[in-house]
Short mmCIF file of C-alpha atoms in Angstrom, two decimals:
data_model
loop_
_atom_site.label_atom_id
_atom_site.label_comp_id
_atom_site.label_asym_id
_atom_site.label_seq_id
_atom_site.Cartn_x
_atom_site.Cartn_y
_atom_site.Cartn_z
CA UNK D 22 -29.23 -5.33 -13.08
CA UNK D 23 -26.81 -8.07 -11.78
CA UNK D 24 -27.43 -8.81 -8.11
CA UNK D 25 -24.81 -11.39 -8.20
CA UNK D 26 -20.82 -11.31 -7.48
CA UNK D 27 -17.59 -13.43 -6.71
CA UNK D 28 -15.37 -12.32 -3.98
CA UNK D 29 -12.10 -13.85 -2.45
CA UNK D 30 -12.21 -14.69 0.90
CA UNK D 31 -9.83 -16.32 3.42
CA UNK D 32 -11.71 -19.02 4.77
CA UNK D 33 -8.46 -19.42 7.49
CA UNK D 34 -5.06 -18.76 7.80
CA UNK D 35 -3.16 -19.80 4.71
CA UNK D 36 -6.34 -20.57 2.84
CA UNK D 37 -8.51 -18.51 0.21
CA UNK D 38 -11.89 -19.46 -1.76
CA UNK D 39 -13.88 -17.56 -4.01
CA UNK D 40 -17.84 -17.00 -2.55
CA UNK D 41 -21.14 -16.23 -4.22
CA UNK D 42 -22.23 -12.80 -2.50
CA UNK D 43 -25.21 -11.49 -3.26
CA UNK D 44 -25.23 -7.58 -3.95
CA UNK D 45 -27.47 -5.12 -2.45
CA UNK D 46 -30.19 -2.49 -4.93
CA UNK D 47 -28.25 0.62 -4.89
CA UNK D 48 -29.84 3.21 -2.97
CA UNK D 49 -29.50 6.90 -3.58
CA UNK D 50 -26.20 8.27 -3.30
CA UNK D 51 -24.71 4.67 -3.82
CA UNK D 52 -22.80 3.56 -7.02
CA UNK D 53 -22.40 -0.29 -8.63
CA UNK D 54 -19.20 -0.37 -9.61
CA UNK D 55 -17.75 -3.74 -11.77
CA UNK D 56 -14.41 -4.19 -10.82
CA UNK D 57 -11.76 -3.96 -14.29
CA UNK D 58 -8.99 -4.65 -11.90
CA UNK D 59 -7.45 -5.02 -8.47
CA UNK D 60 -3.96 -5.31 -7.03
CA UNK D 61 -2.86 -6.84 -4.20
CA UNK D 62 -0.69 -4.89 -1.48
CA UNK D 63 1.74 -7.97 -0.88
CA UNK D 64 3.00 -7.03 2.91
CA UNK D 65 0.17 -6.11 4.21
CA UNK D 66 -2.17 -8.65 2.41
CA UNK D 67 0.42 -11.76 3.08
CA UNK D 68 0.73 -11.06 7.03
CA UNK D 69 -3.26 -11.14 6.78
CA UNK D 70 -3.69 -14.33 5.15
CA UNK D 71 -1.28 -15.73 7.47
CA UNK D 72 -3.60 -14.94 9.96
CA UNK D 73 -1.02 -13.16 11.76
CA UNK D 74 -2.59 -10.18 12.38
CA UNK D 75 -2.23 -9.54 16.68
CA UNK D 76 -5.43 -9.23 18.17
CA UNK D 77 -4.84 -6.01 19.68
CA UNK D 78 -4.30 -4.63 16.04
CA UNK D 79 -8.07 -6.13 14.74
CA UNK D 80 -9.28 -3.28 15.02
CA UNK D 81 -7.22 -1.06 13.77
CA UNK D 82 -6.07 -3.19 10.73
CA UNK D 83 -9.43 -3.71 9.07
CA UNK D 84 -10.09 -2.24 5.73
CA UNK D 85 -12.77 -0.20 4.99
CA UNK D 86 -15.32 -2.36 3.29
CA UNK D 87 -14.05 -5.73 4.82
CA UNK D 88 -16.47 -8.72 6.09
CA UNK D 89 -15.85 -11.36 8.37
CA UNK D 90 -13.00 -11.02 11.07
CA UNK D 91 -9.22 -11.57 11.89
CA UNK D 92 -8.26 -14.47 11.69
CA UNK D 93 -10.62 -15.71 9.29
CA UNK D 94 -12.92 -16.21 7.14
CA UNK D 95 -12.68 -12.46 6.39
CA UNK D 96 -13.20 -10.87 2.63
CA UNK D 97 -9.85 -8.13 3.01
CA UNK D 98 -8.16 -5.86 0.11
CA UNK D 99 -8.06 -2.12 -0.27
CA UNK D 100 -6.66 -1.77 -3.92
CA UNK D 101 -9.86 -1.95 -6.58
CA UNK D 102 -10.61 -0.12 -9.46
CA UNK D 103 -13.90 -0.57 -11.86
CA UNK D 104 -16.20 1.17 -13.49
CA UNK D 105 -19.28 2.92 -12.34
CA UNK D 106 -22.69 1.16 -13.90
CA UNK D 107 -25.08 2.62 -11.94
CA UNK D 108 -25.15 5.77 -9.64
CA UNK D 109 -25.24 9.64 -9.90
CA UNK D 110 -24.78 11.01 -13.14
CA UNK D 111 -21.26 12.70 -12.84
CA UNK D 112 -19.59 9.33 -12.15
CA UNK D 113 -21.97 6.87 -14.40
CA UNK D 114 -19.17 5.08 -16.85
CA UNK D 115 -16.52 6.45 -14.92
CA UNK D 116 -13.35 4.82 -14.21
CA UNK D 117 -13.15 4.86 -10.39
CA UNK D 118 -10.29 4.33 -7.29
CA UNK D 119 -12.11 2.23 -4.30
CA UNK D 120 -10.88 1.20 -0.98
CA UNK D 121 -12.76 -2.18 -1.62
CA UNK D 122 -11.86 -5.99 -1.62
CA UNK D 123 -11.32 -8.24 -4.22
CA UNK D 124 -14.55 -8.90 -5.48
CA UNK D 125 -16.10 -8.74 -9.44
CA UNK D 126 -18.79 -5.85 -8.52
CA UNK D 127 -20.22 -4.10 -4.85
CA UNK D 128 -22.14 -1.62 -3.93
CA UNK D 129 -20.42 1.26 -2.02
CA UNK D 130 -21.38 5.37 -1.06
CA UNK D 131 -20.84 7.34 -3.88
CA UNK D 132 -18.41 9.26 -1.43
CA UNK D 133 -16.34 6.16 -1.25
CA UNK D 134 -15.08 6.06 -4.77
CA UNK D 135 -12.39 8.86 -6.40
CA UNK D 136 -12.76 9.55 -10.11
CA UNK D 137 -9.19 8.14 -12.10
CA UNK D 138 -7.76 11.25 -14.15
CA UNK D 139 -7.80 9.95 -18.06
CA UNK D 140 -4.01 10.04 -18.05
CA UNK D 141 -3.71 7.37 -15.54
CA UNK D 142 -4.60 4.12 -16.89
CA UNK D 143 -6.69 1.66 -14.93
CA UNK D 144 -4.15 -1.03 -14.55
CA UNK D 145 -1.54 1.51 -13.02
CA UNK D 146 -4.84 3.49 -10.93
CA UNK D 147 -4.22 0.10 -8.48
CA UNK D 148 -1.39 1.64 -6.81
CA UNK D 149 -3.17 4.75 -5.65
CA UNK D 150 -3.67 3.27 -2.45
CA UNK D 151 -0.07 2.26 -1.59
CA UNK D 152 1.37 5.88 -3.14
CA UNK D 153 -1.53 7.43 -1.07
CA UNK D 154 0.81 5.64 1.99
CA UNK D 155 3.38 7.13 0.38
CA UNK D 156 2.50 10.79 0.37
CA UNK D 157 1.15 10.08 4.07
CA UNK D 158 4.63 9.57 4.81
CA UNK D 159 6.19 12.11 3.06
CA UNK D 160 3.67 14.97 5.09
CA UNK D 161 5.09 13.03 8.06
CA UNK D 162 8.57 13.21 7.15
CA UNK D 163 8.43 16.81 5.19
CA UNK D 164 11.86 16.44 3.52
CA UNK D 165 13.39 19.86 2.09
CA UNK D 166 15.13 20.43 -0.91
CA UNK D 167 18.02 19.32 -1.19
CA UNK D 168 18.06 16.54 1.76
CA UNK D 169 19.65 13.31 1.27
CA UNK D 170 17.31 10.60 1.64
CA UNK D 171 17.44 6.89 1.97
CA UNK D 172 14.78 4.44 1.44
CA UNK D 173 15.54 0.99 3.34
CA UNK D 174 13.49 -1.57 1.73
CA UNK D 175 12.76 -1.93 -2.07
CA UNK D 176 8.97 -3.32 -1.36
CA UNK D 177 5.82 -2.04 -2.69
CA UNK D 178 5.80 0.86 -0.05
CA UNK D 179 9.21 1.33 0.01
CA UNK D 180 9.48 1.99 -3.98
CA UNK D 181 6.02 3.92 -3.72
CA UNK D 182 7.84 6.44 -1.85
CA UNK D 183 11.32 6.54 -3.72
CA UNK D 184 9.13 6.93 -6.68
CA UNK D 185 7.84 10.21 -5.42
CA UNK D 186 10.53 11.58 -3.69
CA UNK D 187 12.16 11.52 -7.29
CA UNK D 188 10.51 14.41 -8.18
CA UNK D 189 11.38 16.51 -5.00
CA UNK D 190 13.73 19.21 -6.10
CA UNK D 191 17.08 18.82 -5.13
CA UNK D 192 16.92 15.47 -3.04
CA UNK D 193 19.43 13.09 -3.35
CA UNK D 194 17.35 9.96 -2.88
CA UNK D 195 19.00 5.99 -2.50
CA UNK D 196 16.56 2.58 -2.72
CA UNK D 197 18.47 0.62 -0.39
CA UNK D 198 17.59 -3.41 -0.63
CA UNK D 199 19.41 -6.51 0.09
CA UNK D 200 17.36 -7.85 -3.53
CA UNK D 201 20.02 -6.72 -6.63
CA UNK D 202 17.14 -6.70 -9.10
CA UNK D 203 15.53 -4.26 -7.27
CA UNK D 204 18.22 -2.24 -9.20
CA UNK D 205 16.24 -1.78 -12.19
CA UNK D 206 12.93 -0.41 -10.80
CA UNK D 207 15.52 1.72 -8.88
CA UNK D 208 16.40 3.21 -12.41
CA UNK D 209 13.20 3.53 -13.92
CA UNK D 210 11.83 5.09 -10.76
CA UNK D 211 14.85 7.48 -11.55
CA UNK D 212 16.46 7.30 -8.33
CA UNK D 213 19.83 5.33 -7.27
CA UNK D 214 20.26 1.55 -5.45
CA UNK D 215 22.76 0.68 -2.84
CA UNK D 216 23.04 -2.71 -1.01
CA UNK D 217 22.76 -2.08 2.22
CA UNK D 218 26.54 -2.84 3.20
CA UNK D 219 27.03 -0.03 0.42
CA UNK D 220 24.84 2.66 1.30
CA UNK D 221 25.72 6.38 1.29
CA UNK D 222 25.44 7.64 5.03
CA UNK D 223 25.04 10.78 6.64
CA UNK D 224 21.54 10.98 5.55
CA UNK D 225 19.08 13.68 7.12
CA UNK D 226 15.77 11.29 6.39
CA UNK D 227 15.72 7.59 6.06
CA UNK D 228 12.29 6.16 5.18
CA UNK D 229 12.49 2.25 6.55
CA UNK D 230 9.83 0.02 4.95
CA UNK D 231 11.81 -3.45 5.03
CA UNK D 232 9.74 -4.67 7.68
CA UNK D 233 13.31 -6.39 8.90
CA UNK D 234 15.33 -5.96 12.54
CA UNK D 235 18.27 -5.91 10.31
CA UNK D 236 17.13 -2.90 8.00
CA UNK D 237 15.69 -0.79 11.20
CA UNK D 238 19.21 -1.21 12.13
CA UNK D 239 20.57 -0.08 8.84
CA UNK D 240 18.59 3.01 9.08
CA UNK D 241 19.61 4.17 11.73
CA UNK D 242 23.52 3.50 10.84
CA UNK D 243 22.59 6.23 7.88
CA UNK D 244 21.21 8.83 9.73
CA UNK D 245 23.28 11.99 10.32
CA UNK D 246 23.53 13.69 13.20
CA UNK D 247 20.06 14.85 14.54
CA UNK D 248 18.29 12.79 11.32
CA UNK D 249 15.14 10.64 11.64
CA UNK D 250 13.63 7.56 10.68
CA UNK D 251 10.10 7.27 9.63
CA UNK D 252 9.19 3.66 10.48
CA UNK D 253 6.70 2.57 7.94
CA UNK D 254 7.20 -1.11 8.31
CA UNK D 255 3.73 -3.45 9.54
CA UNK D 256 5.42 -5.99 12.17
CA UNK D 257 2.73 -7.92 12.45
CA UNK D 258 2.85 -10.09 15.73
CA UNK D 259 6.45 -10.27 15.30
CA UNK D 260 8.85 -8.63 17.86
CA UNK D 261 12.06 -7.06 17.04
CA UNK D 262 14.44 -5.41 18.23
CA UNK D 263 15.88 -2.01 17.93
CA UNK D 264 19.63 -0.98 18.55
CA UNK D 265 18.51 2.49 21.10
CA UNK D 266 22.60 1.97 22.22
CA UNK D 267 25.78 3.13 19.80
CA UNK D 268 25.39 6.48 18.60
CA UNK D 269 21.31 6.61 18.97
CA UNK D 270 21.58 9.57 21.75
CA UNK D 271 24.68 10.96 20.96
CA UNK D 272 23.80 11.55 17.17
CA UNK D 273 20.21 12.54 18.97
CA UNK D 274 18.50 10.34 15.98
CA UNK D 275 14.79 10.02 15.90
CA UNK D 276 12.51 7.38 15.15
CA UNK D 277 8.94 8.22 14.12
CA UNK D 278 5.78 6.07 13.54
CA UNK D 279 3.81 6.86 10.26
CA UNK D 280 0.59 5.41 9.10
CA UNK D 281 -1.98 5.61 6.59
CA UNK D 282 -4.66 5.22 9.19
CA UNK D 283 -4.25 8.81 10.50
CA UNK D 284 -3.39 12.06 8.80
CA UNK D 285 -0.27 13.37 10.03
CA UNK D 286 -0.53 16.37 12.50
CA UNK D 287 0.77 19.02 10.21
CA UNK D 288 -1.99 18.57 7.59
CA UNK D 289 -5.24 17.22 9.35
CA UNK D 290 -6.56 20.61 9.50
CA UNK D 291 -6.29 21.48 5.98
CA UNK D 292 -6.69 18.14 4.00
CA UNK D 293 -9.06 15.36 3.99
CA UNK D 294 -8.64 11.96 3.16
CA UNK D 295 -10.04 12.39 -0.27
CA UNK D 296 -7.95 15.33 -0.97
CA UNK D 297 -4.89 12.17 -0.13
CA UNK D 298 -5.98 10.21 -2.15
CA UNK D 299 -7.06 12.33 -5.49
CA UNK D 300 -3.33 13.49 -5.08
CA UNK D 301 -2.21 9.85 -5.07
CA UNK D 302 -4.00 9.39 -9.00
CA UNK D 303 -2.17 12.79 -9.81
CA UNK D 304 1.41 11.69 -9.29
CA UNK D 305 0.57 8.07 -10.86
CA UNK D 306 0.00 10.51 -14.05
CA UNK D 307 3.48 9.26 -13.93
CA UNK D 308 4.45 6.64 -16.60
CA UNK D 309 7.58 5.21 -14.17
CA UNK D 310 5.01 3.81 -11.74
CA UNK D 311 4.29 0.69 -13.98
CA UNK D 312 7.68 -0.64 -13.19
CA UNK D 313 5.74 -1.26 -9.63
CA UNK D 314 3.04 -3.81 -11.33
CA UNK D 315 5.59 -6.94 -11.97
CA UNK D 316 2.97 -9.84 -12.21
CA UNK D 317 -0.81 -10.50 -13.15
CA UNK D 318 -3.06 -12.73 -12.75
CA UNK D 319 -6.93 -13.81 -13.52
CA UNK D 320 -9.38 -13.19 -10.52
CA UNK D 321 -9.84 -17.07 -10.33
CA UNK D 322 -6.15 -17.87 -9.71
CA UNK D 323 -6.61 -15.85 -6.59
CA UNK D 324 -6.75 -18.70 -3.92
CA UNK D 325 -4.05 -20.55 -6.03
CA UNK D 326 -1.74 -17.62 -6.16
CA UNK D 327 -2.27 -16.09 -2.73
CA UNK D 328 -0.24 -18.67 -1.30
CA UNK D 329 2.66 -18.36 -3.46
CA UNK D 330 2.84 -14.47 -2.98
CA UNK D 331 2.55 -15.29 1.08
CA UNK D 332 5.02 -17.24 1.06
CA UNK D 333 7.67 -15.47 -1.00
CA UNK D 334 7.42 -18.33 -3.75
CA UNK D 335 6.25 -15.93 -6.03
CA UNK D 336 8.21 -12.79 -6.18
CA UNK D 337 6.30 -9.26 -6.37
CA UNK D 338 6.13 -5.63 -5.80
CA UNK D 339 2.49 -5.67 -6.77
CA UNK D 340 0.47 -8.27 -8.49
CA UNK D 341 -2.32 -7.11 -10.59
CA UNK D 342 -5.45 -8.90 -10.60
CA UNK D 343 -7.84 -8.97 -13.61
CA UNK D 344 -11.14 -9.49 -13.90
#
């Protein structure tokens, strides 16, 4: 057995390297998984190797199977999927979802990993983790049929959850983005695309995800009377502000905080993070999805190419990683 693997670390803000790590014997209930592919979750993953990450959000920002610590060096992803080469026998040479890093193999609980359905292909199985956000959202939102339903911000969240509201029956659903390109995913997610000057309003649910003062803004201008706003945007150490005067009370409008971290209220009882996530790999059964994956790269580009997604140099939804 290989005991040997590469992983990506940032060694400090703005700067990635790939390190030698040497890999645990798995023990029992353990798999070895060798990665096929991993994507990278561009908001989330740029604020992180900026090192911007607030220290009173360490804590609660690290992924599940990260080393080293905010600001750096720390090994940080959440969007792998490989296949099993050694473990239990139901999931030996399966294709597998992990929470993990980017790294070439690891060693992780069994429990850790979720089984991809053979209709979802590996290189679309990345974005289980970001639709996962997505359906967290949507239990926090619960839209009904026939809502109309705005999504501010055409990122890799933001389209995650346009993407499944497009199946809700009845829903009237707009991708709302200052980027005109974002137009075409728009279509092939099968929903419509408004600038934001041009949005439809009188929306019961707007889902904001533009991580922008301006677009907070924006979705609250949409909102009919008594509608809400789930905030999914990561700030970051950045402040903003939000616009509480106008017609915030009279409309009674609502702002609510959603986030993967924590299942919502309404379903905590009855579902399980696993049960989130194996629905995630479901809906990405869904051939419209791929129009999410708009770049790729080789693992050892990763410290060359980090910078350039960062920084906004290099334009993505979500950049696939191979290995």
């Amino acid at each position: 057995m290989e005991r040997e693997a590469r992983a990506f670390w940032i060694r400090s803000p703005g700067k990635g390297e790939i390190r030698d790590v040497a890999l645990p014997e798995p023990g029992p209930g353990e798999v070895l998984v060798r990665t096929v592919c991993s994507g990278v979750s561009r908001g989330t993953e740029s604020i992180v190797f900026r090192g911007a990450v607030p220290p009173n959000q360490h804590a609660i920002m690290r992924a599940p199977f990260q080393d080293g610590a905010f600001p750096g060096p720390v090994k940080y992803g959440y969007l792998n999927v490989g296949a099993v080469e050694h473990g239990p026998p139901e999931l030996l040479g399966r294709t597998v979802f992990c929470l993990y890093p980017h790294q070439t193999r690891y060693v992780v609980p069994a429990s850790a990993v979720t089984p991809v359905p053979a209709e979802v292909p590996p290189g679309r199985a990345i974005l289980a983790g970001t639709v996962e956000t997505a359906v967290n959202a949507l239990w926090d939102a619960a839209p009904l049929v026939g809502d109309r339903v705005a999504v501010v911000g055409a990122g890799m969240v933001g389209c995650s959850v346009a993407g499944v509201l497009a199946g809700f029956p009845g829903c009237d659903v707009q991708l709302v983005d200052t980027d005109p390109s974002r137009a075409d995913v728009a279509r092939a997610l099968g929903v419509g695309f408004a600038a934001p000057e041009d949005a439809a309003g009188g929306c019961d649910l707007v889902v904001h995800a533009s991580a922008t003062e301006a677009g907070l803004a924006r979705s609250l201008e949409l909102l009919a009377p008594d509608g809400e706003v789930v905030e999914l945007s990561w700030y970051g150490d950045r402040r903003i502000s939000v616009p509480l005067g106008e017609f915030f009370h009279s409309r009674r409008l609502t702002i609510r905080g959603s986030q993967v971290g924590a299942l919502p209220p309404a379903r905590r009882a009855r579902r399980t993070f696993a049960d989130r996530v194996a629905l995630a790999l479901r809906l990405l059964a869904n051939p419209a999805f791929d129009t999410l994956v708009t770049g790729e790269s080789p693992f050892a580009d990763l410290p060359r190419v980090m910078p350039r997604l960062a920084s906004g140099e290099l334009p993505a939804l979500c950049q696939r990683i191979t290995y």
